[in-house]
CSV table of C-alpha atoms in Angstrom, one decimal:
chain,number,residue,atom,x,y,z
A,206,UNK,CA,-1.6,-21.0,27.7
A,207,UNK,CA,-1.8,-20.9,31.2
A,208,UNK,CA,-1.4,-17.1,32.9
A,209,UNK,CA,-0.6,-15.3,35.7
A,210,UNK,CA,-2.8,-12.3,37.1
A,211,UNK,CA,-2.0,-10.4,39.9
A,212,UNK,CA,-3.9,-8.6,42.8
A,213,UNK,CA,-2.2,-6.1,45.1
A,214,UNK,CA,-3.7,-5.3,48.3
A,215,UNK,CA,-2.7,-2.3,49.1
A,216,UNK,CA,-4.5,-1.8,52.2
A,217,UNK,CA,-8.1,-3.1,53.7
A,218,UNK,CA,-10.4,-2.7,51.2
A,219,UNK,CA,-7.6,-1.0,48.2
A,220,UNK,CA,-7.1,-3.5,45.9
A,221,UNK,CA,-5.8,-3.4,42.6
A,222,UNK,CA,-5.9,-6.2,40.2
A,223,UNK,CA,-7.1,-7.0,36.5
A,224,UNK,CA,-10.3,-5.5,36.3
A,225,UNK,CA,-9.3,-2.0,36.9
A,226,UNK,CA,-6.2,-2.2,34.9
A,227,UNK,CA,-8.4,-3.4,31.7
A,228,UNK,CA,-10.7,-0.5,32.9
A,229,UNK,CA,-7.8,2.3,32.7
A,230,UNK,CA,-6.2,0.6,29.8
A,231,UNK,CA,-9.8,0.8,27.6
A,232,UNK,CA,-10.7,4.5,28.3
A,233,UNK,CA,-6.9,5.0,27.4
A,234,UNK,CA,-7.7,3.3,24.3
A,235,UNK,CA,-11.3,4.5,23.8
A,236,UNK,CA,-10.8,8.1,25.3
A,237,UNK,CA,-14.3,7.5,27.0
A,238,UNK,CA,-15.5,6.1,30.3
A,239,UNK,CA,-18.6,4.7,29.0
A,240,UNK,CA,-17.1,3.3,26.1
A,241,UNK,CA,-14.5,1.4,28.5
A,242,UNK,CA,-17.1,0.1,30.5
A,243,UNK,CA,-19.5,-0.8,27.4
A,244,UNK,CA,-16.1,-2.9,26.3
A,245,UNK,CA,-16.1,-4.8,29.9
A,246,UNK,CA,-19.8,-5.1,30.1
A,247,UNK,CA,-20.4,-2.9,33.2
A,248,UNK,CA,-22.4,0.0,34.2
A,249,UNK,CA,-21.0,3.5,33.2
A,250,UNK,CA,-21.8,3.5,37.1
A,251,UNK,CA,-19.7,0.6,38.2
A,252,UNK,CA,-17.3,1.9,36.3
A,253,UNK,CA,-17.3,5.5,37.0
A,254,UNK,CA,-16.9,4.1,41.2
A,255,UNK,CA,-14.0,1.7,40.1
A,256,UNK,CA,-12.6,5.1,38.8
A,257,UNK,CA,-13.2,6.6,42.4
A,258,UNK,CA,-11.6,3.7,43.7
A,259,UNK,CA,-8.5,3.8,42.1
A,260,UNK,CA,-7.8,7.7,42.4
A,261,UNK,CA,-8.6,6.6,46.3
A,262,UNK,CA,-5.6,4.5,46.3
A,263,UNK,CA,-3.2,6.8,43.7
A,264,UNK,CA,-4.2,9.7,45.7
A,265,UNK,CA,-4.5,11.7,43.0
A,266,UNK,CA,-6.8,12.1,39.9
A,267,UNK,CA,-6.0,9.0,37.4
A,268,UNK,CA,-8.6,10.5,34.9
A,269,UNK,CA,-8.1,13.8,33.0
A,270,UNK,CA,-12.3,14.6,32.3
A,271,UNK,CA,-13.5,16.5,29.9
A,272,UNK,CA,-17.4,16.8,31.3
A,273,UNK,CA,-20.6,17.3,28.6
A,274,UNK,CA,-21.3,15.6,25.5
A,275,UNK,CA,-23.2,13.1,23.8
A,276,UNK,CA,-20.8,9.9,25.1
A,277,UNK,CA,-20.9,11.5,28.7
A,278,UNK,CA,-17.5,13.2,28.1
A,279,UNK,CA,-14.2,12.6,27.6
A,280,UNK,CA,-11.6,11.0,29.3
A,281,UNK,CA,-7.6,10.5,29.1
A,282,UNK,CA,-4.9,9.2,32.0
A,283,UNK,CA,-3.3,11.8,34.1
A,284,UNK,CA,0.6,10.8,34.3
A,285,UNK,CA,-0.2,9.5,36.8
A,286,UNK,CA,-3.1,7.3,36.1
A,287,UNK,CA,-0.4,5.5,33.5
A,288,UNK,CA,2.5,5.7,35.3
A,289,UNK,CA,0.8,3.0,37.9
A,290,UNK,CA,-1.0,1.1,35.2
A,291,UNK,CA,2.5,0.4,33.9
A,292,UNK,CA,3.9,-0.1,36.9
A,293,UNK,CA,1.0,-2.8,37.9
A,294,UNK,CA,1.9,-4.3,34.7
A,295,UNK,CA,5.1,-4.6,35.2
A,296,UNK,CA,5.3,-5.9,38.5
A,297,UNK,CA,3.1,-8.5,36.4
A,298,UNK,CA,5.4,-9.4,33.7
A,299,UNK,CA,8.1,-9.8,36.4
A,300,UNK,CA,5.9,-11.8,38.7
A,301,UNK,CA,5.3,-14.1,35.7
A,302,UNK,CA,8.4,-14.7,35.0
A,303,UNK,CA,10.0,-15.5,37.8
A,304,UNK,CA,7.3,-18.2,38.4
A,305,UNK,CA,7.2,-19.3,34.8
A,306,UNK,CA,8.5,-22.8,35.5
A,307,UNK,CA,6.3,-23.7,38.1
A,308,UNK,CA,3.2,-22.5,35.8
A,309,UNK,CA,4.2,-24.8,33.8
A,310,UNK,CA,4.5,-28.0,36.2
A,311,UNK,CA,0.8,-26.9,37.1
A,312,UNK,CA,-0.1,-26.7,33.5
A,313,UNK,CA,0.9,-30.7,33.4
A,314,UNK,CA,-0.7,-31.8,36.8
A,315,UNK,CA,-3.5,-29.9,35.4
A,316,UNK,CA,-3.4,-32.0,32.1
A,317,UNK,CA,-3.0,-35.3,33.7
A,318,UNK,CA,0.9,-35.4,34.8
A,319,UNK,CA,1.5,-37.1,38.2
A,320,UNK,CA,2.9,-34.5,40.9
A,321,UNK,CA,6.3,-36.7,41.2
A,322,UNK,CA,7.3,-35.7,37.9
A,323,UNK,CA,7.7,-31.8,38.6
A,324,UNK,CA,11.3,-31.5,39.9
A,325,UNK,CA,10.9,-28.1,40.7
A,326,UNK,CA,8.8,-27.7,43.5
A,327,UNK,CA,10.8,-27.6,47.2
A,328,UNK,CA,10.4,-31.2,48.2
A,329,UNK,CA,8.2,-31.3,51.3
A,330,UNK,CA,9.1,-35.0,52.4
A,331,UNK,CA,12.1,-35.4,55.1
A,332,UNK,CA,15.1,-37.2,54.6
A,333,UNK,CA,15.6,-40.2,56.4
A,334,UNK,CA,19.3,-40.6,55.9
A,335,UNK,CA,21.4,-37.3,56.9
C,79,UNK,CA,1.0,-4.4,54.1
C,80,UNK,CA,1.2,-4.2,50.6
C,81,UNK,CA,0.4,-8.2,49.6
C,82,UNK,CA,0.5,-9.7,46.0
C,83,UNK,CA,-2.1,-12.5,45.3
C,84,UNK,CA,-2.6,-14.3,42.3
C,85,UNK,CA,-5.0,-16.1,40.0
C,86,UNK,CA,-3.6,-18.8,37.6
C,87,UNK,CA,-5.7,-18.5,34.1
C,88,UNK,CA,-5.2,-22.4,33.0
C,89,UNK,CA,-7.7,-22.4,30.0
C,90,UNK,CA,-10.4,-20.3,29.2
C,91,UNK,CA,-12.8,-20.6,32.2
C,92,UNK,CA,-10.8,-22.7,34.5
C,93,UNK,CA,-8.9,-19.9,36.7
C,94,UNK,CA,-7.4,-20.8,40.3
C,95,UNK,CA,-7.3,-17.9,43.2
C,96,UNK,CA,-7.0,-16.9,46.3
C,97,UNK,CA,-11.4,-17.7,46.4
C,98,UNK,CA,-10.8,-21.0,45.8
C,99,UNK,CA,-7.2,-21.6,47.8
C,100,UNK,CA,-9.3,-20.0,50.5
C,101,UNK,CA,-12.2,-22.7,50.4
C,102,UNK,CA,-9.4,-25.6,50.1
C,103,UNK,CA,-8.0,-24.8,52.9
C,104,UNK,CA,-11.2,-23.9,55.2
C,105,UNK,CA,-12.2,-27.5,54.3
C,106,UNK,CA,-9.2,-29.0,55.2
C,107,UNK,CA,-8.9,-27.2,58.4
C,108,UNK,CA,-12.7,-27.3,59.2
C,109,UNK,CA,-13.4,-31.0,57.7
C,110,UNK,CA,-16.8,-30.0,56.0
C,111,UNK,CA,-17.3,-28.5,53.0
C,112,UNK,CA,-20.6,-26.7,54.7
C,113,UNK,CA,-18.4,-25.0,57.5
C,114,UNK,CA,-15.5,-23.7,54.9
C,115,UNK,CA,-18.8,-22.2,53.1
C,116,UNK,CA,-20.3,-20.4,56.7
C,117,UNK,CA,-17.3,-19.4,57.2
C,118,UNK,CA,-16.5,-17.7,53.7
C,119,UNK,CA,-19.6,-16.0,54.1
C,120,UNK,CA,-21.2,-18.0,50.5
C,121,UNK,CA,-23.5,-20.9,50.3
C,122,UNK,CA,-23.4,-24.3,50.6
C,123,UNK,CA,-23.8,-24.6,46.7
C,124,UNK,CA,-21.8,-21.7,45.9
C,125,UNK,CA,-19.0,-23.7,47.7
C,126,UNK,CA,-20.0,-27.0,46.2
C,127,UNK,CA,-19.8,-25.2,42.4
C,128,UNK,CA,-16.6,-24.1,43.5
C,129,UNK,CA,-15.2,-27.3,44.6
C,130,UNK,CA,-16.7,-29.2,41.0
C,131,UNK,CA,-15.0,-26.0,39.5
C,132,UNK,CA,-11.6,-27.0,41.0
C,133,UNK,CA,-12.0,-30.5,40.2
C,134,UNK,CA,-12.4,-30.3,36.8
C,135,UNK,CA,-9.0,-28.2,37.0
C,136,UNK,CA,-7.1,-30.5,38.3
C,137,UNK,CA,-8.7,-33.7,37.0
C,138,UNK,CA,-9.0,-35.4,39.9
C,139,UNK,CA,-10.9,-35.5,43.3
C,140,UNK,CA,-9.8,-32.7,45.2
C,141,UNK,CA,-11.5,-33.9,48.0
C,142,UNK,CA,-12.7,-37.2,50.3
C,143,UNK,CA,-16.4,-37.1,50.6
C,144,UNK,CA,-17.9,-39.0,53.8
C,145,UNK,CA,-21.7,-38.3,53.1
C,146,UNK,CA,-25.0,-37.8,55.3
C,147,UNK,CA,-24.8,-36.5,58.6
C,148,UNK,CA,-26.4,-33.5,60.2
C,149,UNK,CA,-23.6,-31.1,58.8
C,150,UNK,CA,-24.1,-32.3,55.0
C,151,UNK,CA,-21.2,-35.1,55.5
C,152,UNK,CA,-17.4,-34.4,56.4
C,153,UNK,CA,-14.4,-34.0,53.8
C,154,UNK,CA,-11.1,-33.9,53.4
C,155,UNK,CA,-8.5,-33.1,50.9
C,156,UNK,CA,-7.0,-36.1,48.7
C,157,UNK,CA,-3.3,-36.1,48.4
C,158,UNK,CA,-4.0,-34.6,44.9
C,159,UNK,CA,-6.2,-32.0,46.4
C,160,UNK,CA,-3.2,-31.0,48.9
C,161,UNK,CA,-0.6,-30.8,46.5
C,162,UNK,CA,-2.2,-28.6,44.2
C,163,UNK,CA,-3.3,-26.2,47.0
C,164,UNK,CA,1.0,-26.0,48.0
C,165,UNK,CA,2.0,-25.6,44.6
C,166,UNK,CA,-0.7,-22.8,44.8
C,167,UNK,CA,0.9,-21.1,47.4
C,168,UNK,CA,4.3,-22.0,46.2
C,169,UNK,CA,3.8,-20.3,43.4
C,170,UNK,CA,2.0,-17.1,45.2
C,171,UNK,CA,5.0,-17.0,47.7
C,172,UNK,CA,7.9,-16.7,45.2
C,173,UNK,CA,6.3,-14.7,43.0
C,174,UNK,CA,6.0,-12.1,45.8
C,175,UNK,CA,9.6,-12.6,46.9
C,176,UNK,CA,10.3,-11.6,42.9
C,177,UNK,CA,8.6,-8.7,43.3
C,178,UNK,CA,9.0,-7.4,46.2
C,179,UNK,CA,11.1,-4.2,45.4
C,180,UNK,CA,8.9,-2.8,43.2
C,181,UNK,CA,5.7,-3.9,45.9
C,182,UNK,CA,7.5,-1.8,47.8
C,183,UNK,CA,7.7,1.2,45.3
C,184,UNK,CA,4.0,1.0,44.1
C,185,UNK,CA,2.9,1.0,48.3
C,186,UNK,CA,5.3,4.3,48.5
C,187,UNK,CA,3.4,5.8,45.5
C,188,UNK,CA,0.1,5.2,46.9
C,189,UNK,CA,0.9,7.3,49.8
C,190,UNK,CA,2.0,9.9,47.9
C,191,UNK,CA,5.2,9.6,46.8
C,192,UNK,CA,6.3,10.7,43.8
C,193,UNK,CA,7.3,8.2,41.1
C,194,UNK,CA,10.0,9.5,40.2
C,195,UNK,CA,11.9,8.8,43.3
C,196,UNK,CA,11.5,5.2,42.2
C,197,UNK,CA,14.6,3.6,40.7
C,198,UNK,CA,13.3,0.1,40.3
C,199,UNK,CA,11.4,0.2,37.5
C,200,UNK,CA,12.6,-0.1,33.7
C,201,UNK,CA,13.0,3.8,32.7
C,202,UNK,CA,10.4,4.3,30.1
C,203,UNK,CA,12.0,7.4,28.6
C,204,UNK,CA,14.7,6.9,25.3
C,205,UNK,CA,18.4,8.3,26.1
C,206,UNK,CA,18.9,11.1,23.8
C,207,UNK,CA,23.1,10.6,24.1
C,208,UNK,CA,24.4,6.9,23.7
């Protein structure tokens, strides 16, 4: 089924898309920053600086750490860290659905169906008679 | 400003974004495949995977090939090609406009604002009184 995923530029260089959302959604689930980015296949390093990244943009921790330990520590989302994760995935549901038929019509041209078909794209021809 | 892009997920590995909108539309504007590529900073194969990649989406030539020549040949969108890449944007644009509100809301909370000064996202929390 064909899917929407967003990115939100925020500002040069403070983006937030699909990769760090998975990443705050698996140590949510898995408690653990290195078991989130085992999950993803990334580097507890990348991971640990996509965690810098975001609490650049939030402004404010997104990660509650509990340092030491055999798995590195252990790691839940601040309030804040899951207020915007469900926000970003909000905006994403509604983003989805307000384009939902459109997806579709690009799901057929994708599949084979000639452009002419879709009805609901603005037509970009002009009319000749007024 | 906050901006919204989007990737359309059609099947498992064939995803269309703002990369390959991007190369699209450097071709079309530049008339070689080799310039859109200097110009998005890849190479010339990178772009040509990507093009193959984007043809296989939409099942179709995406693009006129003129071959030879001392710039690896000249190319041009096919009507196919050009519709796709509007519907692209199409899609992006009122997607945004659906969103824009809560765009708006998340930009506010990245510079500090608290989120609870937000009303345009679903409450989370249950009403104790009905």
């Amino acid at each position: 089924m064909t899917r929407l995923t967003i990115r939100i530029d925020l500002a040069r260089n403070a983006a937030f898309g699909p990769g760090k959302a998975r990443l705050l959604e698996l140590i949510d689930k898995t408690g653990s920053i290195r078991a989130a980015a085992t999950a993803m296949d990334m580097s507890y390093r990348r991971a640990w600086l996509l965690v810098q990244d975001i609490e650049a943009i939030i402004g404010e921790p997104a990660l509650e750490r509990r340092t030491g330990g055999a798995n590195g520590g252990g790691a839940s989302l601040t309030k804040r860290g899951r207020t915007w994760l469900e926000r970003y995935r909000s905006i994403e549901k509604r983003a989805t659905r307000a384009v939902a038929n459109q997806l579709h019509a690009l799901t057929r041209m994708a599949a084979g169906a000639p452009p002419k078909a879709d009805k609901i794209f603005p037509r970009r021809s002009k009319r000749r008679n007024s």
